[in-house]
mmCIF file of C-alpha atoms in Angstrom:
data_model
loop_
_atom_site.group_PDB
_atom_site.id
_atom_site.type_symbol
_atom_site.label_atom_id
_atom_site.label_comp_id
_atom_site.label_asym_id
_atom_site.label_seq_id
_atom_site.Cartn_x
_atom_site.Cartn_y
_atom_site.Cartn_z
ATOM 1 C CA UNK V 1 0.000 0.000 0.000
ATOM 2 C CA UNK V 2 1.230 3.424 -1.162
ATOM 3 C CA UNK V 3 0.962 6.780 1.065
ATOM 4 C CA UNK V 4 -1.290 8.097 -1.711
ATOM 5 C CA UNK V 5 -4.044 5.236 -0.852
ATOM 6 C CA UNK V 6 -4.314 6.814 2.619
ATOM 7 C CA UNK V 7 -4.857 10.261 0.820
ATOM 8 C CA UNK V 8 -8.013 9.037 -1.690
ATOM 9 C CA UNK V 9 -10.765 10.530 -1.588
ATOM 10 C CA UNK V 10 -12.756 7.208 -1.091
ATOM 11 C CA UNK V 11 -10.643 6.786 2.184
ATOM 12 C CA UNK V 12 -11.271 10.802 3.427
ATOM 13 C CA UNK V 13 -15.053 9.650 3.146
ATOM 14 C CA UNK V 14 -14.550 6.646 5.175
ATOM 15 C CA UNK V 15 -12.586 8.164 7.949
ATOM 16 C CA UNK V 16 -15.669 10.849 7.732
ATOM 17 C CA UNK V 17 -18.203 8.407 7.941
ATOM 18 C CA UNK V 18 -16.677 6.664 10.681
ATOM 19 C CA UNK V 19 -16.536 9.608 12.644
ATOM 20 C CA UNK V 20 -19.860 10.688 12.259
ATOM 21 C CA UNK V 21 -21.390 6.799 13.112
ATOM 22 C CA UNK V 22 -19.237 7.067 16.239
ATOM 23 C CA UNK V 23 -20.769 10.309 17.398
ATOM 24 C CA UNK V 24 -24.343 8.831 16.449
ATOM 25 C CA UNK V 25 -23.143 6.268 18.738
ATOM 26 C CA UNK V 26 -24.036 3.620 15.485
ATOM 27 C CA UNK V 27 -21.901 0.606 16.478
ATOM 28 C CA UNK V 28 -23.354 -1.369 13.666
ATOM 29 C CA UNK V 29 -22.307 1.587 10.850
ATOM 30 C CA UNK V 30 -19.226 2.121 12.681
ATOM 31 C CA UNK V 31 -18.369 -1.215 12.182
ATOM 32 C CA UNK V 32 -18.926 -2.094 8.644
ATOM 33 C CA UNK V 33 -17.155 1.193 8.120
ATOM 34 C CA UNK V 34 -14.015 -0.026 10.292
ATOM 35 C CA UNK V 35 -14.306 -3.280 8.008
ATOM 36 C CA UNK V 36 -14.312 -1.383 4.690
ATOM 37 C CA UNK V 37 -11.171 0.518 5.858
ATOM 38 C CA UNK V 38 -9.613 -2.707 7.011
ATOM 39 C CA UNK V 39 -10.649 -4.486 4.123
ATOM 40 C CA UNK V 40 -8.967 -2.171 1.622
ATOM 41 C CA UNK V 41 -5.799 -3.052 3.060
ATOM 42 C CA UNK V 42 -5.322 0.126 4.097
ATOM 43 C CA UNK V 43 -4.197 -0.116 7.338
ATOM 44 C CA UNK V 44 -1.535 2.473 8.025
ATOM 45 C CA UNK V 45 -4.109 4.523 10.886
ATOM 46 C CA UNK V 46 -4.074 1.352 12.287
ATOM 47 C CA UNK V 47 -0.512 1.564 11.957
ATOM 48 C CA UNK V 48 -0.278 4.945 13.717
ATOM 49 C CA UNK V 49 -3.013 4.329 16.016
ATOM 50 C CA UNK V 50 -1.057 1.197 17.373
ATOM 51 C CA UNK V 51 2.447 3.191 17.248
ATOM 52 C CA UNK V 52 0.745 5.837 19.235
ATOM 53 C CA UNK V 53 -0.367 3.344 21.555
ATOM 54 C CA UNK V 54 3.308 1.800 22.175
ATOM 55 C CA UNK V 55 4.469 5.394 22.751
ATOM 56 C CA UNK V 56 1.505 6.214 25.582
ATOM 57 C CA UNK V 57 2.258 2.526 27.384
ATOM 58 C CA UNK V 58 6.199 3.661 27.257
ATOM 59 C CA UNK V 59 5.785 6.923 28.535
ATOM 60 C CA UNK V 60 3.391 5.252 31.730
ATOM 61 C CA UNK V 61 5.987 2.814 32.261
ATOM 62 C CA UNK V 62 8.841 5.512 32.766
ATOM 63 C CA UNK V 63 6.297 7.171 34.771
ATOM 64 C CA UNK V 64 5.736 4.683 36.654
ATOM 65 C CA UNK V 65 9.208 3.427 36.854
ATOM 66 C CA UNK V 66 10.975 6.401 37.214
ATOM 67 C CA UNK V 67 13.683 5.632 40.662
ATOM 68 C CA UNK V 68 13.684 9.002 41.211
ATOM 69 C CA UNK V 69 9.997 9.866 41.612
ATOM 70 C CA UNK V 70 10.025 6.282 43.037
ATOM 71 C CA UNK V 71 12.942 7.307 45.192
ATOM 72 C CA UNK V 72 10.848 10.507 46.383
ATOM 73 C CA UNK V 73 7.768 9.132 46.975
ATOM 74 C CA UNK V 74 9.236 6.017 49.238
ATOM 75 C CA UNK V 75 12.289 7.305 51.167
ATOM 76 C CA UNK V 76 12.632 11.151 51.127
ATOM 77 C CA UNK V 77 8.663 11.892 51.595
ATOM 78 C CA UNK V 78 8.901 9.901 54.882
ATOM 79 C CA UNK V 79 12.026 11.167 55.546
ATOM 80 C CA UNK V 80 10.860 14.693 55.500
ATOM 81 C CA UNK V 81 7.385 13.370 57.611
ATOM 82 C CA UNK V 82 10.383 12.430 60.300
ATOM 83 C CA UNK V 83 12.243 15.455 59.853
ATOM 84 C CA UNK V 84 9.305 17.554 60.538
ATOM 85 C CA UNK V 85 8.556 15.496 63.585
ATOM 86 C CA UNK V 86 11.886 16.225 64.557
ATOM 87 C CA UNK V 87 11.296 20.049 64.555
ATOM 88 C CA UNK V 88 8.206 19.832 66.466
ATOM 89 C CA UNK V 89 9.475 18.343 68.980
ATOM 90 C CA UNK V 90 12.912 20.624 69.589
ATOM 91 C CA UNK V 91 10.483 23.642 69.025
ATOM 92 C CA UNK V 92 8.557 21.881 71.727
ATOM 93 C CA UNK V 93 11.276 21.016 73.988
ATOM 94 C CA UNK V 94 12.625 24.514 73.381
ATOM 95 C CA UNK V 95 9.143 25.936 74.455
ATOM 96 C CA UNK V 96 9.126 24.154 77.434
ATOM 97 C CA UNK V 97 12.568 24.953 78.782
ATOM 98 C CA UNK V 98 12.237 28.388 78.469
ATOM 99 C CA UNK V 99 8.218 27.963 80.634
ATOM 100 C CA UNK V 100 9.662 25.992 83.202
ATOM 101 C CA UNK V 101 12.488 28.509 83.694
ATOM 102 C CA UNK V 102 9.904 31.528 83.843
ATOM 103 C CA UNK V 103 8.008 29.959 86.231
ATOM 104 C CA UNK V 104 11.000 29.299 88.726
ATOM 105 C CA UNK V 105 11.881 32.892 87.822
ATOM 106 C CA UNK V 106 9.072 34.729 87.981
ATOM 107 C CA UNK V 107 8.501 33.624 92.075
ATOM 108 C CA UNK V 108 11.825 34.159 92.989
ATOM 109 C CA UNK V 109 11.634 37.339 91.660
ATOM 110 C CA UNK V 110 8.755 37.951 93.456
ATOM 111 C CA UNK V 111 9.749 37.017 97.024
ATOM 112 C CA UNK V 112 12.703 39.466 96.355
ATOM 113 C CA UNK V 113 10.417 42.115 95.523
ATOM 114 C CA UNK V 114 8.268 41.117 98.375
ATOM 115 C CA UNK V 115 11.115 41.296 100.358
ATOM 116 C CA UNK V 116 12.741 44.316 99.196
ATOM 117 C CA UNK V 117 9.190 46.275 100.171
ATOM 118 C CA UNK V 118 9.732 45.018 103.955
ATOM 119 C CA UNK V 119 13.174 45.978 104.365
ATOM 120 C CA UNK V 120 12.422 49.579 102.298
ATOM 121 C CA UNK V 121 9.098 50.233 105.078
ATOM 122 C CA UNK V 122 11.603 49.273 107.808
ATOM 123 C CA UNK V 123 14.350 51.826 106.147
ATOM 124 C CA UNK V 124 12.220 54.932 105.880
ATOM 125 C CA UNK V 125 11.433 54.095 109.382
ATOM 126 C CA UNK V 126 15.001 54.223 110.617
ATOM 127 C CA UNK V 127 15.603 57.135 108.514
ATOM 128 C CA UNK V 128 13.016 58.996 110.105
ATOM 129 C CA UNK V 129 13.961 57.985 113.538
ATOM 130 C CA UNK V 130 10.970 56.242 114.209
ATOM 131 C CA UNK V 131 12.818 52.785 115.787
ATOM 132 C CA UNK V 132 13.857 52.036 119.036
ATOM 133 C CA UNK V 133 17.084 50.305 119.335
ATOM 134 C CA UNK V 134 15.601 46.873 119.740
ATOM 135 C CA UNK V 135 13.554 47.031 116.657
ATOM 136 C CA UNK V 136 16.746 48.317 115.013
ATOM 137 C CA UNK V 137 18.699 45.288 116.084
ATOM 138 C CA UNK V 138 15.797 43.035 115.036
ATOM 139 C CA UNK V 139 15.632 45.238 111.503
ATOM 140 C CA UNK V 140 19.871 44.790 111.474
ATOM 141 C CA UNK V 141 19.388 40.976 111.641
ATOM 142 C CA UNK V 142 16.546 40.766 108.797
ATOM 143 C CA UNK V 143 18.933 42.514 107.081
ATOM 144 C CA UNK V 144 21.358 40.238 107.352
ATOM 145 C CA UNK V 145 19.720 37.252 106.359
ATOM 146 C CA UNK V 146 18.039 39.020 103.680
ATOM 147 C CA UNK V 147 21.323 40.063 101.900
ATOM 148 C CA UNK V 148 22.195 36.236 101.788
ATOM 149 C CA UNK V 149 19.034 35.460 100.798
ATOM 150 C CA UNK V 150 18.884 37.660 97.217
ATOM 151 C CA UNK V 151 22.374 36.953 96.518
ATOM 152 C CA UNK V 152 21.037 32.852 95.962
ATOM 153 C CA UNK V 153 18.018 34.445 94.620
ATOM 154 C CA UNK V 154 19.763 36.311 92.357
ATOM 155 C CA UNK V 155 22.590 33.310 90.616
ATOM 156 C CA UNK V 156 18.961 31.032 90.595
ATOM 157 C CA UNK V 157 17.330 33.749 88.641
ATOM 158 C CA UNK V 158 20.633 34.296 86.314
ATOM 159 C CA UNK V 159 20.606 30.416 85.704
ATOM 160 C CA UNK V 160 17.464 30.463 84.776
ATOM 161 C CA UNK V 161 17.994 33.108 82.321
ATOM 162 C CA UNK V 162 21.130 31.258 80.817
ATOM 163 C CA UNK V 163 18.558 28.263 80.135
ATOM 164 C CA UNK V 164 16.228 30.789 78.398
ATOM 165 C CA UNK V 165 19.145 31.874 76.100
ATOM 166 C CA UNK V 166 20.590 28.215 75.536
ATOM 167 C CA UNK V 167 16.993 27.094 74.598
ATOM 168 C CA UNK V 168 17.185 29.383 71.764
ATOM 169 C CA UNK V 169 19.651 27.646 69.908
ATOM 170 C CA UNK V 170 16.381 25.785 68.452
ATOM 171 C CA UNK V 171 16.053 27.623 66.154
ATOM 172 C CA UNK V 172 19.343 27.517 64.282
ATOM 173 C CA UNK V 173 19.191 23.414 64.963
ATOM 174 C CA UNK V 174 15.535 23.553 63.414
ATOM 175 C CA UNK V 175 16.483 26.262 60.619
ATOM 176 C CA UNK V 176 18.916 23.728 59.562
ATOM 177 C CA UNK V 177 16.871 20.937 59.303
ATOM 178 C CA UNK V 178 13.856 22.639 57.407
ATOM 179 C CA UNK V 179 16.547 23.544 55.023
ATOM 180 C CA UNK V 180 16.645 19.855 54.204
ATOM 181 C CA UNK V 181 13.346 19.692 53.632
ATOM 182 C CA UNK V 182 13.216 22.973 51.319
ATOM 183 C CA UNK V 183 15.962 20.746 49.117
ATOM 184 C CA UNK V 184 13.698 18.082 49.209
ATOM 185 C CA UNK V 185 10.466 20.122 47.885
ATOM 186 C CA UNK V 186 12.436 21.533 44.968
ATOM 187 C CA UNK V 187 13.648 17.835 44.690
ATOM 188 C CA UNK V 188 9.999 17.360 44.252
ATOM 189 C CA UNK V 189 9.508 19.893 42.185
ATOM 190 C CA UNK V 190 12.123 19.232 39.756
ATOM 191 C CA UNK V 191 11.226 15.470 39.234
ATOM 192 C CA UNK V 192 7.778 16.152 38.744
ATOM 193 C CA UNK V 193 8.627 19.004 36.203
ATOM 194 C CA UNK V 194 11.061 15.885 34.577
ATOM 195 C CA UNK V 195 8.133 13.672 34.541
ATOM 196 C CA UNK V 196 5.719 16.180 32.633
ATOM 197 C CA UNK V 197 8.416 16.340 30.093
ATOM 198 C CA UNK V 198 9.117 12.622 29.419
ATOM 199 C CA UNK V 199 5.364 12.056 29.722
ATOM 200 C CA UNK V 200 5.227 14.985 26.655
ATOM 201 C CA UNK V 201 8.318 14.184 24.487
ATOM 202 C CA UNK V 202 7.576 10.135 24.550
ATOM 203 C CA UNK V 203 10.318 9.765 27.168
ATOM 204 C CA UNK V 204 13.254 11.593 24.828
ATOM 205 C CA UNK V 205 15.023 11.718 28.190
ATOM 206 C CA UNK V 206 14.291 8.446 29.519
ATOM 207 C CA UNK V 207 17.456 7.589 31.607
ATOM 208 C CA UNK V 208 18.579 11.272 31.212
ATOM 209 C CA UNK V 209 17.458 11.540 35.230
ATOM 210 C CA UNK V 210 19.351 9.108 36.923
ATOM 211 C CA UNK V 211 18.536 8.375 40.694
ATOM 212 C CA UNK V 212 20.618 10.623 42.772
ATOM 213 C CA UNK V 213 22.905 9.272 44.795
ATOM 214 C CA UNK V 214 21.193 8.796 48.630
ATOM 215 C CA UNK V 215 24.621 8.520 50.293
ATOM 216 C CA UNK V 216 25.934 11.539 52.452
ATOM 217 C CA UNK V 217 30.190 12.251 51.142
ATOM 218 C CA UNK V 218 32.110 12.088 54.217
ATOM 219 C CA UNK V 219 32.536 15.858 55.900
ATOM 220 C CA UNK V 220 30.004 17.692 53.666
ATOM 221 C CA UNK V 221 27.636 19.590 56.079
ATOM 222 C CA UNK V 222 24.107 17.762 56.725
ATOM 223 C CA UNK V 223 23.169 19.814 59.417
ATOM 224 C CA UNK V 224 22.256 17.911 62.692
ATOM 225 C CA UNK V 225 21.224 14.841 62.790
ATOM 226 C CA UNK V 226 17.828 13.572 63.274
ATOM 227 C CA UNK V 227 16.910 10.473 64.929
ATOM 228 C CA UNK V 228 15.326 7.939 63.267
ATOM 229 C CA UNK V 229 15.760 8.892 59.660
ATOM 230 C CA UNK V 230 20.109 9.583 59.382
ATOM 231 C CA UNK V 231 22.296 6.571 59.730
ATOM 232 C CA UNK V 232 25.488 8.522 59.924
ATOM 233 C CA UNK V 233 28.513 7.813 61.723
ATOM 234 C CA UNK V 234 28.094 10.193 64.337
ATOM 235 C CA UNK V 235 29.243 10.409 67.895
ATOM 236 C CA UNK V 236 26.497 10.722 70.648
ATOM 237 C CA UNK V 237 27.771 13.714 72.370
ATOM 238 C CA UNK V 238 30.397 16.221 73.717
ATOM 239 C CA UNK V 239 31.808 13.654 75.316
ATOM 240 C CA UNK V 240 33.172 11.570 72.440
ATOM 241 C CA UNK V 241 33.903 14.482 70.516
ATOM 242 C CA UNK V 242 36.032 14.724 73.324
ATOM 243 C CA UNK V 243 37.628 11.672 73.305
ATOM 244 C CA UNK V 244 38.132 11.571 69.858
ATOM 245 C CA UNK V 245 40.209 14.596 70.157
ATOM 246 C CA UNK V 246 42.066 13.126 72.663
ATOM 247 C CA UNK V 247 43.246 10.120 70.993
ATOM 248 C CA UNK V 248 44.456 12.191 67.793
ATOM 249 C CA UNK V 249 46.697 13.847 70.435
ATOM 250 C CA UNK V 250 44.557 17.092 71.257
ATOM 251 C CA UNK X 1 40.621 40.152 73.611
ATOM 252 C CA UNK X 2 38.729 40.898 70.184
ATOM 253 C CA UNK X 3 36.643 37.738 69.326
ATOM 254 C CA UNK X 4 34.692 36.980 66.125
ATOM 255 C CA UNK X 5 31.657 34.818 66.082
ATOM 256 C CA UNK X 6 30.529 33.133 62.849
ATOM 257 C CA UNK X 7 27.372 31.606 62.589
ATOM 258 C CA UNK X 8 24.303 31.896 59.732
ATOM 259 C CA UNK X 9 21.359 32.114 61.877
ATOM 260 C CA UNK X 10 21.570 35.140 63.809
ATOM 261 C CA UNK X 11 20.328 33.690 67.044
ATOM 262 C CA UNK X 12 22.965 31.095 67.685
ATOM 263 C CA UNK X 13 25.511 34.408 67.660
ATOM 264 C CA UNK X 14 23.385 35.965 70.271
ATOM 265 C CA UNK X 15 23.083 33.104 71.976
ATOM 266 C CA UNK X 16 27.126 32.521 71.752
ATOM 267 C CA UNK X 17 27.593 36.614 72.322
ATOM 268 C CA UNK X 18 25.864 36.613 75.340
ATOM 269 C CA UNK X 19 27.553 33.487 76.814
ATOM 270 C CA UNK X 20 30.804 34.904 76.015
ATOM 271 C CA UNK X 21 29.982 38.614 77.680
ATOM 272 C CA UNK X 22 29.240 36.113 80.730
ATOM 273 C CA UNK X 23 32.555 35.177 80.811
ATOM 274 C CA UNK X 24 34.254 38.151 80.567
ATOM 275 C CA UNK X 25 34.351 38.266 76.844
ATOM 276 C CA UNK X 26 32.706 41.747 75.861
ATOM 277 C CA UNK X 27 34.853 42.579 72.610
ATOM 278 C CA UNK X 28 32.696 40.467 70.168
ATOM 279 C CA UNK X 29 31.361 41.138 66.341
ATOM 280 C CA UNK X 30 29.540 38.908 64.390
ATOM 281 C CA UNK X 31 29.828 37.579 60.226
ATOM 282 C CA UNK X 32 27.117 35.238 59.193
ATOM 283 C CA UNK X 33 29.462 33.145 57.026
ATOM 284 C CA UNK X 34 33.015 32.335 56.276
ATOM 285 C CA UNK X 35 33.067 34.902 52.627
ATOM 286 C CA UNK X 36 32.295 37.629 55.397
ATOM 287 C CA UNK X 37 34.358 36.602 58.329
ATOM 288 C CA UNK X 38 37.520 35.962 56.346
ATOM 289 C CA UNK X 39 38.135 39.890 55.191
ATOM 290 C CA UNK X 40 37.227 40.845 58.533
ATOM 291 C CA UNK X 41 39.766 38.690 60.190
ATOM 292 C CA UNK X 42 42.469 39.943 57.393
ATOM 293 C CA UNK X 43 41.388 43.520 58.307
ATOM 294 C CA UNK X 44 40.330 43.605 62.065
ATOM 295 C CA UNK X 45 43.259 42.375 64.224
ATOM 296 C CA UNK X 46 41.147 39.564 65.819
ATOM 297 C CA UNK X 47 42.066 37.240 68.578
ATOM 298 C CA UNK X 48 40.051 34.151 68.616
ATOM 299 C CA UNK X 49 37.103 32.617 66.122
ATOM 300 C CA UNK X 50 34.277 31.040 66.727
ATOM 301 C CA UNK X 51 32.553 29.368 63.848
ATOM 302 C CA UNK X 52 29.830 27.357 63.331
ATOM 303 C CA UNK X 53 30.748 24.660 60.036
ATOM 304 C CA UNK X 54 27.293 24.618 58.219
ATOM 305 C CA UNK X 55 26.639 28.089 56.090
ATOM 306 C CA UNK X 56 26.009 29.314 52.899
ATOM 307 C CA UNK X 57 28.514 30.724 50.739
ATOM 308 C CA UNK X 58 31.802 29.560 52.513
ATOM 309 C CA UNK X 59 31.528 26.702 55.269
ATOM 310 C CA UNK X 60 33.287 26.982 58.644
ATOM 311 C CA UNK X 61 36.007 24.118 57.438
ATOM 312 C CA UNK X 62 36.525 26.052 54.478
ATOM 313 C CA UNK X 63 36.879 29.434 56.423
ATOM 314 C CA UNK X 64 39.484 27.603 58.834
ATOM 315 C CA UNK X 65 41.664 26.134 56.308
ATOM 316 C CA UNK X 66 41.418 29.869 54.896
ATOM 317 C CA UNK X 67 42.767 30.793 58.103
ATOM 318 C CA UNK X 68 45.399 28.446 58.619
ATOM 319 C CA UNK X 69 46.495 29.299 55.080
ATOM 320 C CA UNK X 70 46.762 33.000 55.783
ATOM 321 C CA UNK X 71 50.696 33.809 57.134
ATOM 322 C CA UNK X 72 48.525 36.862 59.076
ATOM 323 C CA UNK X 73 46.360 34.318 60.717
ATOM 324 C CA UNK X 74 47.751 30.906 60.521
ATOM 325 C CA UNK X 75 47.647 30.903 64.616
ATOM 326 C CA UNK X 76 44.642 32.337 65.567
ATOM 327 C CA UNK X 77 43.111 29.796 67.999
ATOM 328 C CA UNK X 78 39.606 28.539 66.431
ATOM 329 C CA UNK X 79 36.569 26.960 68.272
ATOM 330 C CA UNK X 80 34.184 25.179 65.875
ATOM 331 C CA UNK X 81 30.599 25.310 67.661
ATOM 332 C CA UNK X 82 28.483 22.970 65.203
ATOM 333 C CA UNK X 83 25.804 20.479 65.152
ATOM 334 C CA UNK X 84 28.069 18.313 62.457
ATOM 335 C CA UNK X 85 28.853 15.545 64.311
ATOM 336 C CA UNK X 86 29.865 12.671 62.286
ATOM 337 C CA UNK X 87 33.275 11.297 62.946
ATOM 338 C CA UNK X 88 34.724 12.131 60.095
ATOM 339 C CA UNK X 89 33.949 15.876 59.811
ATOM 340 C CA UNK X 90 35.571 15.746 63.583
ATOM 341 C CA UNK X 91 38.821 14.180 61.879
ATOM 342 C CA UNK X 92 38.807 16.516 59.187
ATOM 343 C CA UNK X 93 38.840 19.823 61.178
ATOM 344 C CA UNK X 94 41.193 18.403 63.835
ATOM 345 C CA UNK X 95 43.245 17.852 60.610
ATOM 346 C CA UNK X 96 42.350 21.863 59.281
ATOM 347 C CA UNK X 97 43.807 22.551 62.305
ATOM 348 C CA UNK X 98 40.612 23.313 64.289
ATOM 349 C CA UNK X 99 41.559 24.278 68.291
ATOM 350 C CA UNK X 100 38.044 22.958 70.088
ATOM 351 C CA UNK X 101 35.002 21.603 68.908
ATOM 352 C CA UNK X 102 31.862 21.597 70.402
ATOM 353 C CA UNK X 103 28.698 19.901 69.267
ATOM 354 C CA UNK X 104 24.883 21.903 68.996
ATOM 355 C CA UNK X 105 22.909 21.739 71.315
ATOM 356 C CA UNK X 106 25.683 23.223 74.192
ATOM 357 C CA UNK X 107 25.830 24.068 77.684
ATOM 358 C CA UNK X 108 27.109 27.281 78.847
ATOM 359 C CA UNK X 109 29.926 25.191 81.258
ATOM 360 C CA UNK X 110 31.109 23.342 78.101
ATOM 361 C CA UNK X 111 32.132 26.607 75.778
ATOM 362 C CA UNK X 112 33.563 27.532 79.421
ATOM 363 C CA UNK X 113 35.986 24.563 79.279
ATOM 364 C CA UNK X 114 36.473 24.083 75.809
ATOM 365 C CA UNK X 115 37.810 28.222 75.735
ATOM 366 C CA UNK X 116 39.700 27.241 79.426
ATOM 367 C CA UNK X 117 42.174 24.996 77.973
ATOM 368 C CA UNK X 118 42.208 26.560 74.243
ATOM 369 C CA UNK X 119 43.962 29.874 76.260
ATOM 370 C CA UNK X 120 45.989 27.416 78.827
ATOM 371 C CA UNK X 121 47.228 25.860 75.571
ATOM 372 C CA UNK X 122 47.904 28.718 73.558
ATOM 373 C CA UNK X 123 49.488 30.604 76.303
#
């Protein structure tokens, strides 16, 4: 069959006909036309139809099959899921430090202020005379203990204020984690952007988008690491940093 | 004694700013990463560093091999505060040359120590 026979007119009025008993819904017309077209020989829509059909099943398969949306979907979704766990939780703990240190501040603060009003009444009174020298002695002693008193107050209220700072440092440990996660969502974005394309050009770049390589190089930064989802080599704490130091002679 | 703090997220450099002043330390500025701390160590007559590892733009091992590289400030001590804690990275920056390093999250009484015997060592 020539590439002219598709071009007849007798084959224009087929492919019409066909149409129109298809959008009457006419399976019997539709039909005998299909037949006629078939039984001319001239099968090169067929041809295209089924060629077309190859290309679509391709295209799903890479889809489909494609590690890196595979990759995505599997590890680094839950991966992120974890890593935003993680930062709940250090925002949490973070949250709490810093209440439970206002709340041992805040009375301690307090009783000094409490105190301060008692030994200030007692003052003015001495200043203007008005205390005998037995009430003087007793003020002297209250005094006294008093002093000692705020100066504990005082390093417990400082301490407390230290933890408030050092609970702070959330949000650089946090910051760097969501970081992680913004590389993941233009990850995301990227591979799905890939897939559109392969699914468009009949997978031109099929193999173009290797999987990326999950493993972490040795000393490139990662940012802290969060339970449960990095397997790094890492030690557990100051400690071993510590003694690792040590044994390379530090 | 001049110090400079590096860290990208501006709190941690509060955070370390404030512990420092604590200790005595008030003579502090700040770069948040190692493309801005490195002029200002060639340029400011600096004492000690403190840099975190993970930035943008130039990393803290980067910044103290760029140190150790510079005749100016080859021995300027340098504490790495970080939360990169994978043996490896620890080897690497004891190998840069690195003078303490202390792992995120930190306690006030270990930048106290680590700082104690970086000055008993250095003199």
């Amino acid at each position: 069959m020539t590439s002219e026979n598709i071009l007849s007119e007798e084959t224009l009025l087929l492919a019409q006909s066909l149409v129109e008993n298809i959008q009457k819904k006419d399976k019997i017309n539709a039909n005998l036309v299909l037949d006629r077209l078939v039984q001319n020989n001239d099968n090169l829509l067929l041809q295209e139809i089924g060629k077309l059909t190859r290309d679509l099943h391709t295209a799903l398969n890479g889809f489909n099959l494609d590690s890196q949306l595979s990759d995505l979907a599997e590890q680094d979704f839950s991966d992120a899921r974890e890593r935003m766990h993680y930062v709940i939780s250090l925002t949490d703990q973070a949250a709490n430090t810093t209440l439970n240190a206002v709340e041992q501040a805040v009375p301690l603060c307090e009783q000094l202020h409490s105190r301060m009003l008692e030994i200030k009444a007692s003052w003015e009174r001495f200043l203007k005379r008005d205390m005998d020298a037995e009430e003087f002695r007793q003020f002297s002693r209250q005094l006294n203990s008093s002093l000692q008193e705020w100066e504990g107050d005082v390093v417990a209220i400082k301490q407390h204020l230290n933890e408030i700072l050092l609970a702070q440092d959330f949000q650089d440990l946090t910051g760097q984690v969501l970081h992680r996660v913004i590389e993941l969502v233009e990850n995301v974005e990227s591979s799905l952007v890939g897939m559109i394309r392969v699914a468009g050009r009949r997978k031109e770049e099929e193999g173009e988008a290797g999987a990326k390589t999950r493993s972490e190089p040795d000393i490139a930064a990662s940012g802290p690491k969060v339970p449960g989802v990095d397997n790094w080599n890492t030690v557990s704490g100051q400690d071993e940093v510590d003694d690792l130091l040590s044994s390379m002679g530090f | 004694m001049k110090i400079l703090i590096v860290d990208d997220f501006s709190t941690m450099r509060r955070i370390i700013k404030n512990l420092l002043r604590d200790l005595g330390f008030n003579n502090t500025s700040e770069a948040d990463d190692g493309n801005t701390a490195l002029p200002m160590l060639q340029n400011g007559s600096f004492d000690f560093l403190v840099t975190d590892w993970n930035m943008p733009g130039m990393t803290g091992i980067d910044l103290l091999r760029a140190v150790r590289a510079d005749e100016k400030l080859a021995h300027m001590p340098v504490l790495m505060v970080t939360a990169e804690q994978k043996r490896e990275q620890i080897i690497e920056a004891a190998k840069a040359g690195v003078n303490g390093y202390i792992i995120k999250p930190f306690t006030a009484q270990t930048l106290k120590e680590k700082l104690d015997k970086i000055f008993e060592r250095v003199g």
